[in-house]
Short mmCIF file of C-alpha atoms in Angstrom, two decimals:
data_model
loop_
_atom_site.label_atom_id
_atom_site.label_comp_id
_atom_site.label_asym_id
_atom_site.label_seq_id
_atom_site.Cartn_x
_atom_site.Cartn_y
_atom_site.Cartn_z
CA UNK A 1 -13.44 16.73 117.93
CA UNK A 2 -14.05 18.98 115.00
CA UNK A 3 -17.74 18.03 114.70
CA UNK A 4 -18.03 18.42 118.81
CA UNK A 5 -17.28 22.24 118.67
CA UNK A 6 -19.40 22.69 115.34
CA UNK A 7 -22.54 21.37 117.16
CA UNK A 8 -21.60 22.97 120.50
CA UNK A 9 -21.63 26.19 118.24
CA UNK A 10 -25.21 25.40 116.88
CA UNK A 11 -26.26 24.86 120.28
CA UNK A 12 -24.79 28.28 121.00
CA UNK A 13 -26.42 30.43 118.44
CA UNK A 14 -30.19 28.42 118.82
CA UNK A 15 -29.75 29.25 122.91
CA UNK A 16 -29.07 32.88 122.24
CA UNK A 17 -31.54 33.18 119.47
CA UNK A 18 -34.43 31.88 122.38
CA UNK A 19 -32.67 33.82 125.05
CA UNK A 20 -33.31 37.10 122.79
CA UNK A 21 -36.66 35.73 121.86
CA UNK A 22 -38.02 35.31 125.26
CA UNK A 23 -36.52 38.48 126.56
CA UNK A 24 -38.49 40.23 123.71
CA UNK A 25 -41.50 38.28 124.71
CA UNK A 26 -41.33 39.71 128.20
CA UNK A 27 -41.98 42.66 127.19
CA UNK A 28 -45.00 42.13 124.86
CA UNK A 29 -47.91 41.25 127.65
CA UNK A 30 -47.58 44.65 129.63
CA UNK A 31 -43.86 43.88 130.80
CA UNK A 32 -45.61 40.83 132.24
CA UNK A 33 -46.86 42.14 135.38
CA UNK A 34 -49.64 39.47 134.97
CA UNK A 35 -49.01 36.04 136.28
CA UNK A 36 -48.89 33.81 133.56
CA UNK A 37 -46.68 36.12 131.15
CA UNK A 38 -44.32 36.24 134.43
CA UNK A 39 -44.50 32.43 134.81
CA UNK A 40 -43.87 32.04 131.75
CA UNK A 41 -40.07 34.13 131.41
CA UNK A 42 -39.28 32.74 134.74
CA UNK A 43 -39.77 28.97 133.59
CA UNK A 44 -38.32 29.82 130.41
CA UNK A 45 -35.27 31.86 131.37
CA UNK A 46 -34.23 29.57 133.88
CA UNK A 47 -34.37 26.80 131.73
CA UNK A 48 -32.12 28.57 129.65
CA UNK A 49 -29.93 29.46 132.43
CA UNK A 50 -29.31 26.22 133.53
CA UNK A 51 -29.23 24.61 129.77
CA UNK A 52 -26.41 27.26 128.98
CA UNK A 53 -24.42 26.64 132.29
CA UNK A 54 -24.55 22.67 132.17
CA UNK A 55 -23.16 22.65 128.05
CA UNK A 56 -20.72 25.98 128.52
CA UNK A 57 -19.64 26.40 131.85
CA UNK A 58 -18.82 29.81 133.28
CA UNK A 59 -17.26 32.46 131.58
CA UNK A 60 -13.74 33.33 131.90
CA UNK A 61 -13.07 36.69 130.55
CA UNK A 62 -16.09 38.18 132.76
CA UNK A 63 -15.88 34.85 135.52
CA UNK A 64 -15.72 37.67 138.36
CA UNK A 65 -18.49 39.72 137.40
CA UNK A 66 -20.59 36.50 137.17
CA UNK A 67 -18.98 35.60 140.20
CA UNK A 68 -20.43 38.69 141.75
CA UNK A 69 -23.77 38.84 140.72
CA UNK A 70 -24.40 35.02 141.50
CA UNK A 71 -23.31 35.77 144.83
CA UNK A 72 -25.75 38.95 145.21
CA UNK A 73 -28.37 36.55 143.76
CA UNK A 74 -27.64 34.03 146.72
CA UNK A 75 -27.55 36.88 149.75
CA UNK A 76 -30.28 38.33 148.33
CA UNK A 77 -32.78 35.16 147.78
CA UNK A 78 -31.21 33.77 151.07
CA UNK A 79 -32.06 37.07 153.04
CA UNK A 80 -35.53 37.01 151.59
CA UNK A 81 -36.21 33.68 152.54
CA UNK A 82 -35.11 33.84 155.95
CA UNK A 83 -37.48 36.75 156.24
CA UNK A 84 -40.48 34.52 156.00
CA UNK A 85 -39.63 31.91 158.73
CA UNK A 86 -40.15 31.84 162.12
CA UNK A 87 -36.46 32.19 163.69
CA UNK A 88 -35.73 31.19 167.25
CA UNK A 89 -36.80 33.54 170.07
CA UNK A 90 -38.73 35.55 167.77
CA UNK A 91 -35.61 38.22 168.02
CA UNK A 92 -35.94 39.99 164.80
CA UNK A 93 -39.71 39.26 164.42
CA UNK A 94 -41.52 42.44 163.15
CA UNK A 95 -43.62 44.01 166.45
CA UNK A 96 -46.97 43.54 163.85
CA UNK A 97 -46.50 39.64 164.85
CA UNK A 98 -46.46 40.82 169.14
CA UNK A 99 -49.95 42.98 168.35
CA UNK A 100 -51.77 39.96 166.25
CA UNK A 101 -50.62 37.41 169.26
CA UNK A 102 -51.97 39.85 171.34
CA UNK A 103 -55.43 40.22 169.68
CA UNK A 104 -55.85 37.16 167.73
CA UNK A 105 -53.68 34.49 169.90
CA UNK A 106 -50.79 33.96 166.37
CA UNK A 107 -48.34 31.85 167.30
CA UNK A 108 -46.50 32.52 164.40
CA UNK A 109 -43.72 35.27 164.27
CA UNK A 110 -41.25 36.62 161.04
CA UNK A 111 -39.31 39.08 159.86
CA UNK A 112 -41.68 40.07 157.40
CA UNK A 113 -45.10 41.08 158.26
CA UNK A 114 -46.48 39.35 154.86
CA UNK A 115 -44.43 36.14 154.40
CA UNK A 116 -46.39 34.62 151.13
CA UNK A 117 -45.70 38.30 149.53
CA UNK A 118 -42.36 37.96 150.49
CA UNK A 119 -41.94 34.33 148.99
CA UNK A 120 -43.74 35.11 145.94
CA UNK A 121 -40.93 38.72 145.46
CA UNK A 122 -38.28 35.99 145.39
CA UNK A 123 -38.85 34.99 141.64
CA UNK A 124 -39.29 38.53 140.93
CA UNK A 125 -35.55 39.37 142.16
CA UNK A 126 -34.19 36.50 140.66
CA UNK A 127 -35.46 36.91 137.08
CA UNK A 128 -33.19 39.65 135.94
CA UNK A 129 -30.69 37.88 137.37
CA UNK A 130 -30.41 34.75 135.89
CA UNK A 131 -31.40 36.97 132.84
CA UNK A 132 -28.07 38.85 133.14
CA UNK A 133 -26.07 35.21 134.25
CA UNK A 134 -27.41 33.38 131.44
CA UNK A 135 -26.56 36.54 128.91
CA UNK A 136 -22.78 35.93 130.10
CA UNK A 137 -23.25 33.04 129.46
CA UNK A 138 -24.36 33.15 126.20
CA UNK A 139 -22.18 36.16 124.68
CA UNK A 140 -18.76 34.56 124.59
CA UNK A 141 -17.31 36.71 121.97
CA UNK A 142 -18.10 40.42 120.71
CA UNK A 143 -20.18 39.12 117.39
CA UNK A 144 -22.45 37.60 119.70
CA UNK A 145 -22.89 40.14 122.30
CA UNK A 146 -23.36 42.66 119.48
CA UNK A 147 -26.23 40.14 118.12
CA UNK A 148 -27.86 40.84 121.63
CA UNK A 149 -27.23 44.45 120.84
CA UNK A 150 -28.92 44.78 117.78
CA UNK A 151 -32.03 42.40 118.30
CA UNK A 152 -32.74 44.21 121.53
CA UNK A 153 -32.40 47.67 119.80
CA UNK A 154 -34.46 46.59 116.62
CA UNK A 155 -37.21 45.04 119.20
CA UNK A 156 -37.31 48.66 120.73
CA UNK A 157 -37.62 50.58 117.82
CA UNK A 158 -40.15 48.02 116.48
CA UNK A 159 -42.48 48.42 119.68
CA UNK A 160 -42.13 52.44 119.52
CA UNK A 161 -43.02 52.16 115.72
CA UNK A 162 -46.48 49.92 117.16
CA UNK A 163 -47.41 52.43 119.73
CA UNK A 164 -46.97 55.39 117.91
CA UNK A 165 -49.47 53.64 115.09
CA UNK A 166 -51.48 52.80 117.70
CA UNK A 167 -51.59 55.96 120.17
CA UNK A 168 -52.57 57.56 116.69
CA UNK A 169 -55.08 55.33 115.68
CA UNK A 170 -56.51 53.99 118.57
CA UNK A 171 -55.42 55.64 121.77
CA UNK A 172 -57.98 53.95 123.98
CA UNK A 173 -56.69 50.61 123.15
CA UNK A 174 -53.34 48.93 125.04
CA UNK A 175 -52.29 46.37 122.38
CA UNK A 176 -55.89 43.83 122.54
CA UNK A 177 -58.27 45.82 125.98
CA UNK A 178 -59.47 49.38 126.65
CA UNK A 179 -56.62 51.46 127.85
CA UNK A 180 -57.71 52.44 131.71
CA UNK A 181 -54.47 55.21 132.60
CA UNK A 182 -52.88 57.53 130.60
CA UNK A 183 -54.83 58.16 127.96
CA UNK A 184 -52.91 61.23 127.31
CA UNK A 185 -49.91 59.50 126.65
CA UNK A 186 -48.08 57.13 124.43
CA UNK A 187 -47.16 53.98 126.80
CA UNK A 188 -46.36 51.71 123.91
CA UNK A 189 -46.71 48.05 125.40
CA UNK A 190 -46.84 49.24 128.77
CA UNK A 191 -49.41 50.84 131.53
CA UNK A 192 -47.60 53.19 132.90
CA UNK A 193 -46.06 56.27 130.88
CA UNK A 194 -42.97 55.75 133.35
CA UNK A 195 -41.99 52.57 132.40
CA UNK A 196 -42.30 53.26 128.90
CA UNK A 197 -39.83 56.73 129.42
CA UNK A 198 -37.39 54.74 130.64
CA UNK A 199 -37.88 51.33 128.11
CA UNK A 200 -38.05 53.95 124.71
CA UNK A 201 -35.03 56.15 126.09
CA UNK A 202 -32.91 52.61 126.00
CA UNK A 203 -34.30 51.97 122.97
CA UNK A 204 -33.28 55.64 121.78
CA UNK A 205 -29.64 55.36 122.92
CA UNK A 206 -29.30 51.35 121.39
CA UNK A 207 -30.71 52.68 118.36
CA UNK A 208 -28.17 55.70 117.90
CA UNK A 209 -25.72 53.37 118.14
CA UNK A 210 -26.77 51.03 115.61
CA UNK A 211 -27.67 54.03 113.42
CA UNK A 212 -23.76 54.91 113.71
CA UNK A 213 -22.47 51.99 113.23
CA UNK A 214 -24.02 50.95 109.73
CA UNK A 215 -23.66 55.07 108.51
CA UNK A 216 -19.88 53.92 109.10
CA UNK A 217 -20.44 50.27 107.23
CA UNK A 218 -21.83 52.23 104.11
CA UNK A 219 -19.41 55.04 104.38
CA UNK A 220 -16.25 53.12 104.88
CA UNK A 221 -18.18 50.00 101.97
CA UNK A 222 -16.27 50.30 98.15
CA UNK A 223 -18.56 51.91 95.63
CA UNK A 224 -20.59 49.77 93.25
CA UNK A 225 -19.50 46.29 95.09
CA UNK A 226 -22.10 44.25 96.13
CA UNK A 227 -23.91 44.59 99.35
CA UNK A 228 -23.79 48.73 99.03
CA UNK A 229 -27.82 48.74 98.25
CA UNK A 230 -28.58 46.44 101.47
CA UNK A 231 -25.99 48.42 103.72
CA UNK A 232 -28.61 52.11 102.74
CA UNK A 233 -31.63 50.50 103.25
CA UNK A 234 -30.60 49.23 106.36
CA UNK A 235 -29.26 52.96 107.24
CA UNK A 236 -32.82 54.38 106.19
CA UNK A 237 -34.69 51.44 108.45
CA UNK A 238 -32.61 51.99 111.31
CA UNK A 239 -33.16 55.88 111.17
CA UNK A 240 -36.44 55.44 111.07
CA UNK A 241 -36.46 53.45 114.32
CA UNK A 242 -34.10 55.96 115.75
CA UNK A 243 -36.73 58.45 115.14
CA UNK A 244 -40.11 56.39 116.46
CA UNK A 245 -38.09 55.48 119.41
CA UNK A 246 -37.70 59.07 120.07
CA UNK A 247 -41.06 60.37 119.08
CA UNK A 248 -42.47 57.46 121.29
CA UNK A 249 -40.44 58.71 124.12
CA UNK A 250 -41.66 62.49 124.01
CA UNK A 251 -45.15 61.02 123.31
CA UNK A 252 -45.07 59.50 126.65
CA UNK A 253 -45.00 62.81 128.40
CA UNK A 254 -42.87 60.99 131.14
CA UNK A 255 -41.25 64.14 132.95
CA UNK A 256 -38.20 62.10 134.67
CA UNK A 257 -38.07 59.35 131.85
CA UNK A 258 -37.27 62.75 129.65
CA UNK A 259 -35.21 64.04 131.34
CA UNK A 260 -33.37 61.01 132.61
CA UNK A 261 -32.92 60.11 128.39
CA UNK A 262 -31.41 64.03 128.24
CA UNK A 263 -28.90 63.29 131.23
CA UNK A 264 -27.86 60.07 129.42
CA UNK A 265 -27.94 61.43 126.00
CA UNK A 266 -25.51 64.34 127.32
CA UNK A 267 -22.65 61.41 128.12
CA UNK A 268 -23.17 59.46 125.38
CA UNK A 269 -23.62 61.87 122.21
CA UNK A 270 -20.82 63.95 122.61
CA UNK A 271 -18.02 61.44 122.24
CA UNK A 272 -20.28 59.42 120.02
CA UNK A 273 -20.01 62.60 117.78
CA UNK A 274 -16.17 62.84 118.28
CA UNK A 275 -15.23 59.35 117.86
CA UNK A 276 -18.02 59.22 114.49
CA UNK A 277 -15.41 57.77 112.38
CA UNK A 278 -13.84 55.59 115.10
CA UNK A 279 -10.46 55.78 116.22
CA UNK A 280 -7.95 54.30 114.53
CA UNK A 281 -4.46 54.65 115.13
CA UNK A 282 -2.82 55.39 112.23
CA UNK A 283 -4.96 57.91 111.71
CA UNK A 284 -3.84 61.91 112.63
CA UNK A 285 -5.61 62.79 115.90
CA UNK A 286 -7.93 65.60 115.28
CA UNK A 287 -6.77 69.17 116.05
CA UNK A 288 -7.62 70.12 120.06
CA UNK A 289 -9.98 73.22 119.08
CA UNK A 290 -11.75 70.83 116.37
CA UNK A 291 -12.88 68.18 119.15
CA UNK A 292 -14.00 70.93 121.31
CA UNK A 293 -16.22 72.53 118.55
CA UNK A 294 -17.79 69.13 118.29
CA UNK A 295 -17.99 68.54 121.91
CA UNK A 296 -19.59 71.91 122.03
CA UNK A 297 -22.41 71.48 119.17
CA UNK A 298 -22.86 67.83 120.49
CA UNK A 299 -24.54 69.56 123.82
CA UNK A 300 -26.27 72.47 121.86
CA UNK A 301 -28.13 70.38 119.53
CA UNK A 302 -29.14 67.67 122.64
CA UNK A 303 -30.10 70.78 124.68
CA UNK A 304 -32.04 72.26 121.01
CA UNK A 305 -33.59 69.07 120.73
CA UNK A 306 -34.86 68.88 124.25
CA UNK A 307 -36.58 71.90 124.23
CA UNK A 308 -37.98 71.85 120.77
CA UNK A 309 -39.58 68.16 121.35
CA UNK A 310 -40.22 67.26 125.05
CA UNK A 311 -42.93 70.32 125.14
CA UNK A 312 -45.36 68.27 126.30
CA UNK A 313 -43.39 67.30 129.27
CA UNK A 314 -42.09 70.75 129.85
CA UNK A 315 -45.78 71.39 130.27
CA UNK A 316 -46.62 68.89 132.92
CA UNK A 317 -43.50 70.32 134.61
CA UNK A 318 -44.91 74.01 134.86
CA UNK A 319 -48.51 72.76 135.42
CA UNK A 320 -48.13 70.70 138.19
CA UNK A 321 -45.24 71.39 141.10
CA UNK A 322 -42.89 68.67 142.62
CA UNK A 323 -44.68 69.57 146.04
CA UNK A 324 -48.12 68.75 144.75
CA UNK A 325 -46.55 65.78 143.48
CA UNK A 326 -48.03 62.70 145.10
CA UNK A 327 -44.96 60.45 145.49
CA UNK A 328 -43.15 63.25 146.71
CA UNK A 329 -46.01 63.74 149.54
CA UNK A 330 -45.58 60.45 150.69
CA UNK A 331 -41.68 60.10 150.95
CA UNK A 332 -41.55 61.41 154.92
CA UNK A 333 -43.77 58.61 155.69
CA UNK A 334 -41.37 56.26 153.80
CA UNK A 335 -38.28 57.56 155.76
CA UNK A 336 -39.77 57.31 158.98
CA UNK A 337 -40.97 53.66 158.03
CA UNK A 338 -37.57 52.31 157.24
CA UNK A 339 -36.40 54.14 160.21
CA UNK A 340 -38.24 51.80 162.27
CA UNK A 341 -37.38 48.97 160.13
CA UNK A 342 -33.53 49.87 158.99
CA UNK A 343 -31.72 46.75 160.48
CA UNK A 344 -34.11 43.75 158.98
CA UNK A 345 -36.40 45.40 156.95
CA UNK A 346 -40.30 44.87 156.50
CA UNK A 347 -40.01 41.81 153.96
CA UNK A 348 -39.76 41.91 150.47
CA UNK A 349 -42.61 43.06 148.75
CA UNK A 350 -44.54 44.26 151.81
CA UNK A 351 -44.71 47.95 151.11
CA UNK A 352 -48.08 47.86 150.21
CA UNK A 353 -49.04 45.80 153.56
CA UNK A 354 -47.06 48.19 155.67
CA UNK A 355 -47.14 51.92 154.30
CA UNK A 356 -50.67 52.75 154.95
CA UNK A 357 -49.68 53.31 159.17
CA UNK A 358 -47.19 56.17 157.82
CA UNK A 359 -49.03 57.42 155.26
CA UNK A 360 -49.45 61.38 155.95
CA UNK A 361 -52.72 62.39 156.53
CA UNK A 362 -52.07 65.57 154.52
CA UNK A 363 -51.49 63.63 151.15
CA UNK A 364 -54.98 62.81 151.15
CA UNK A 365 -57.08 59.95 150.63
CA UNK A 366 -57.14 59.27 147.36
CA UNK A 367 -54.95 56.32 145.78
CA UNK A 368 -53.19 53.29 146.72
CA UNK A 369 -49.70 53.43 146.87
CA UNK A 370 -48.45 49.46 146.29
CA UNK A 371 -45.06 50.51 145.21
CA UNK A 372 -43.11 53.52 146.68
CA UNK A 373 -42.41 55.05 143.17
CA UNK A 374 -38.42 55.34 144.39
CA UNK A 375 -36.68 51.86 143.93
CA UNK A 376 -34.11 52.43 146.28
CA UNK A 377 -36.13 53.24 149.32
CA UNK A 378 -38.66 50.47 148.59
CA UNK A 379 -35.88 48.12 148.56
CA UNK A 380 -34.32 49.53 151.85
CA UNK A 381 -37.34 49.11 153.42
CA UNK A 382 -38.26 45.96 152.36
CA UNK A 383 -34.59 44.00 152.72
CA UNK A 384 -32.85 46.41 155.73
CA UNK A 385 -29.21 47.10 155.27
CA UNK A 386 -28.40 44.08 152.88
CA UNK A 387 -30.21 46.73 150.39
CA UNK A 388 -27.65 50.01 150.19
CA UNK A 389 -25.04 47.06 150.58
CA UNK A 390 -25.76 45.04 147.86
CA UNK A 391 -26.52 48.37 145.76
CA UNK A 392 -23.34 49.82 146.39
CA UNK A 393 -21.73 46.81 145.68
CA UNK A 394 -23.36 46.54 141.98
CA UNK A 395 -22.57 49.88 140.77
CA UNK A 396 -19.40 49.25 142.12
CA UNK A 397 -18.65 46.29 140.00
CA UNK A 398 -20.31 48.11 137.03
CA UNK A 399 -18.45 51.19 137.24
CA UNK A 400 -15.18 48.35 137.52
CA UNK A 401 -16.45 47.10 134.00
CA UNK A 402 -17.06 50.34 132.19
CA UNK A 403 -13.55 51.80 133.53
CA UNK A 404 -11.86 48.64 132.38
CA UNK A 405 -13.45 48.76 129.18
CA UNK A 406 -12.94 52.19 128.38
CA UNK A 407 -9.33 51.95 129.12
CA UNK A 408 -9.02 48.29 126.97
CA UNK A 409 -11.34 48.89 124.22
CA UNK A 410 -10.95 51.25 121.41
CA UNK A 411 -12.50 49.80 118.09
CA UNK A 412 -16.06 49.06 120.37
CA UNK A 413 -15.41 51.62 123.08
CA UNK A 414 -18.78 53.25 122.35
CA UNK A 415 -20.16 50.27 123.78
CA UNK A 416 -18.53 50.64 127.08
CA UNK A 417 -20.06 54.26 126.80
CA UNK A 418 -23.44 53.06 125.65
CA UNK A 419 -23.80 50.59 128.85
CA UNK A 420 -22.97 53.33 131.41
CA UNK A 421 -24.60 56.00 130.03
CA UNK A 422 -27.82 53.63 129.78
CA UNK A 423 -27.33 52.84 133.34
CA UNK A 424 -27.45 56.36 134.54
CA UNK A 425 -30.56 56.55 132.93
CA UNK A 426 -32.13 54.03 134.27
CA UNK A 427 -30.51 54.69 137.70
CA UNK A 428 -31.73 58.29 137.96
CA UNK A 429 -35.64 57.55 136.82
CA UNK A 430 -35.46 54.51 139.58
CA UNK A 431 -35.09 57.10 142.32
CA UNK A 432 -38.71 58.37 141.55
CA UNK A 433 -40.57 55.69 139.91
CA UNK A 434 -40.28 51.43 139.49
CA UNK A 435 -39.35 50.49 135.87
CA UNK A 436 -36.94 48.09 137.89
CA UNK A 437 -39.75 46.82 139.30
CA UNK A 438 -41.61 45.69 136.25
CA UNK A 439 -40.63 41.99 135.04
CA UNK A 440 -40.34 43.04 131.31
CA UNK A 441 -37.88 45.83 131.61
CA UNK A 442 -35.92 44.61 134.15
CA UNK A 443 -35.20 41.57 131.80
CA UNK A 444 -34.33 43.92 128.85
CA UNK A 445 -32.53 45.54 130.37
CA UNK A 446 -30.39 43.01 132.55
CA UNK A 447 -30.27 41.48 128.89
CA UNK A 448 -28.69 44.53 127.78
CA UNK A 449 -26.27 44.42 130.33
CA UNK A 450 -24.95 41.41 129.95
CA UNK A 451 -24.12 41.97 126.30
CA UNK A 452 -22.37 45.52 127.35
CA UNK A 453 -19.94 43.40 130.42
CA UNK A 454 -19.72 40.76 128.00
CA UNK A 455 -18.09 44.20 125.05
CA UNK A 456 -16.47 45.79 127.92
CA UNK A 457 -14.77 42.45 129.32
CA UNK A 458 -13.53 40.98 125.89
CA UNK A 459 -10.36 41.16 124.43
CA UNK A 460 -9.67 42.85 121.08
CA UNK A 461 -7.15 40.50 119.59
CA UNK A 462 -9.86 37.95 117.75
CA UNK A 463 -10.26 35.71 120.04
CA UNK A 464 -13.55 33.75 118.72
CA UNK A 465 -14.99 30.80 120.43
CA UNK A 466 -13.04 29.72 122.84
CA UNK A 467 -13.58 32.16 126.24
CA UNK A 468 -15.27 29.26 128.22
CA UNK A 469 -13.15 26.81 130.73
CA UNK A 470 -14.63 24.99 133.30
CA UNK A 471 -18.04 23.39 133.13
CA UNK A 472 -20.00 23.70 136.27
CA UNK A 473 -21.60 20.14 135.99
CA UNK A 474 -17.57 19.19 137.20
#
């Protein structure tokens, strides 16, 4: 019996070491926009997936946010597929099938208007989330989903540290080929500067938080006992990556990724500086005025640092308008499209196939728009109404999970904090460009997720190993 939990428990920590590994991987070849890199993750996380649910089961202290998700997973995959056959009648067919009967004799008649584009978007919706199932899965207890934590946060500061080397260095080169966009910016493993925003201002806010948590190991660690030496070189490393993750970010000259990180960094910081020491019950609560003055230089030095750093940014800001904007040109065009297209939607992954008959005339005629640089719309148009549903549904369950862990935890509350203020970030800079959208993110950061439900959902009391009932082989 004994030796049965002891190797399930090896089997445990070697899954989450490859789950961490391959999510880090992900992100390596360009966020693995390519085909193979994306084959790759999908084959390998969904091994994983179903590896970790056949041995573990399903969790129980987060069973109905799992519950949740792997029912979006299903509506959403089901939805997507039933867009690409031919349904009886031809009812919800798009019209583009009536016009190619019409002129080329097609029998054949969907809901989407590119069914193998469609098919192929269905492994790129599922990824992140049998990323974020099989992180449940995996981070049973607080020491493991803090393990996620801090492997994802070093990884970040790691890759920031590589392209700031090598936007100084070389800044023609991406990692191995000739850099073709954005030469004037830092996009670390990434093409676009977007992406990168929103990957480095994660990596920024994971980073803080590790930086805070071993100042307090060292501060609160006896003087001259052993371990004191490891504990302030790890405080020095991590500082370091603090600061490369935020150099990186207002390298990348990413307008909304900036100021998405400042929005975030405005919920997170000031409690973080607050609560530095923790709280702790026996402790005196601080004095009213004294948590205000805090509070107070917590937004003064974000708002100091903002201004003094993101220059570059603030630049492209006064340069160039938001009317002269490009993806701000197009977004009529986008409305009027899913206005046409609001009950069924155009197919997953079809923007590219059907945006050109809206496109304004008055944008020009320069550029390809394959994504519609706003998540949210491209998803409305390309699922229908299951889109704001399902949407509205998610941050529903999240905001669930961050209210129930702020209320329930205390000693790793700043996680709770951590997870929503990271998903405001990443919310905001979706509404005007696709880091979702690329493979490698959205796997870091459903990875990160998971490990912040996992915090947010545990209990405090020490439970270790056992949070798992239920196998789903039964």
């Amino acid at each position: 019996m004994l030796s049965n939990l002891i190797i399930r428990q090896v089997l445990r920590e070697a899954l989450l070491l490859a789950f961490i590994g391959l999510v880090i991987l992900t992100l390596i070849p360009f966020g693995s926009v390519t085909p193979f890199p994306f084959a790759f993750a999908a084959i390998g996380m969904f091994t994983l997936g179903a590896i970790s649910a056949l041995l573990f089961g399903e969790p129980r202290q987060s069973r109905w946010v799992f519950s949740s998700a792997l029912l979006v997973l299903v509506v959403v995959t089901g939805w997507t597929f039933i867009q690409t056959i031919e349904l009886p009648s031809n009812w919800p067919a798009n019209p583009a099938w009536r016009a190619a009967r019409d002129l080329a004799g097609v029998e054949y008649a969907a809901i989407s208007v590119a069914p193998a584009d469609t098919l192929a978007s269905i492994l790129a919706v599922a990824l992140p989330f049998v990323t974020f199932l099989t992180g449940l899965l995996l981070c049973d207890t607080d020491r493991r989903a803090r393990k996620v934590l801090t492997l994802l946060g070093l990884s970040a500061g790691i890759i920031a540290l590589f392209g700031l080397i090598q936007f100084s260095l070389f800044p023609n080169i991406l990692i191995v080929v000739e850099k073709q966009a954005y030469l004037d910016s830092l996009t670390a493993v990434f093409v676009n500067r977007n992406t990168a925003a929103t990957f480095l201002g994660l990596g920024t806010l994971l980073m803080l938080t590790l930086v805070r948590d071993i100042a307090r190991s060292y501060s609160n660690h006896p003087p001259g006992e052993p371990g004191q030496n490891t504990l302030l070189l790890k405080s020095w490393i991590y500082m370091l990556l603090l600061c490369a993750c935020f150099t990186a970010l207002m390298l990348s000259r990413s307008r909304a990724g900036i100021f998405a990180t400042f929005i975030a960094a405005l919920i997170y910081f000031p409690w973080l500086a607050m609560n530095w020491n923790g709280s702790r019950r026996s402790l005196k609560p601080a004095p009213q005025w004294r948590l205000m003055l805090k509070l107070l230089s917590a937004i003064v030095f974000i708002v100091v640092l903002l201004s003094v750093f993101a220059g570059q940014a603030i630049l492209r800001a006064q340069e160039r308008r938001l009317e002269d904007d490009d993806r701000f040109c197009i977004l009529p065009g986008i409305w009027r499209a899913i206005s046409d297209h609001w009950l069924t939607g155009t197919g997953l992954g079809t923007f590219r196939t059907v945006f050109p008959a809206y496109r304004d005339s008055a944008c020009g005629i320069f550029g390809i728009f394959d994504r519609a640089h706003n998540f949210y719309l491209e998803g409305f148009l390309g699922l229908g109404i299951l889109f704001p549903v399902t949407a509205i549904l998610t941050f529903a369950v999240l905001v669930k999970v961050f209210r129930q862990g702020f209320a329930q935890r205390r000693r790793l509350r700043h996680f709770v904090l951590l997870g929503l203020a990271a998903t405001v970030l990443v919310a905001l800079h979706a509404a005007v460009d696709f880091s979702l959208q690329i493979p490698g993110f959205a796997v870091f950061f459903s990875a990160f997720l998971s490990a912040v439900v996992a915090i947010s959902l545990g209990r405090s009391n020490g439970e270790a190993d056992v949070a798992y009932e239920r196998p789903l082989s039964r």
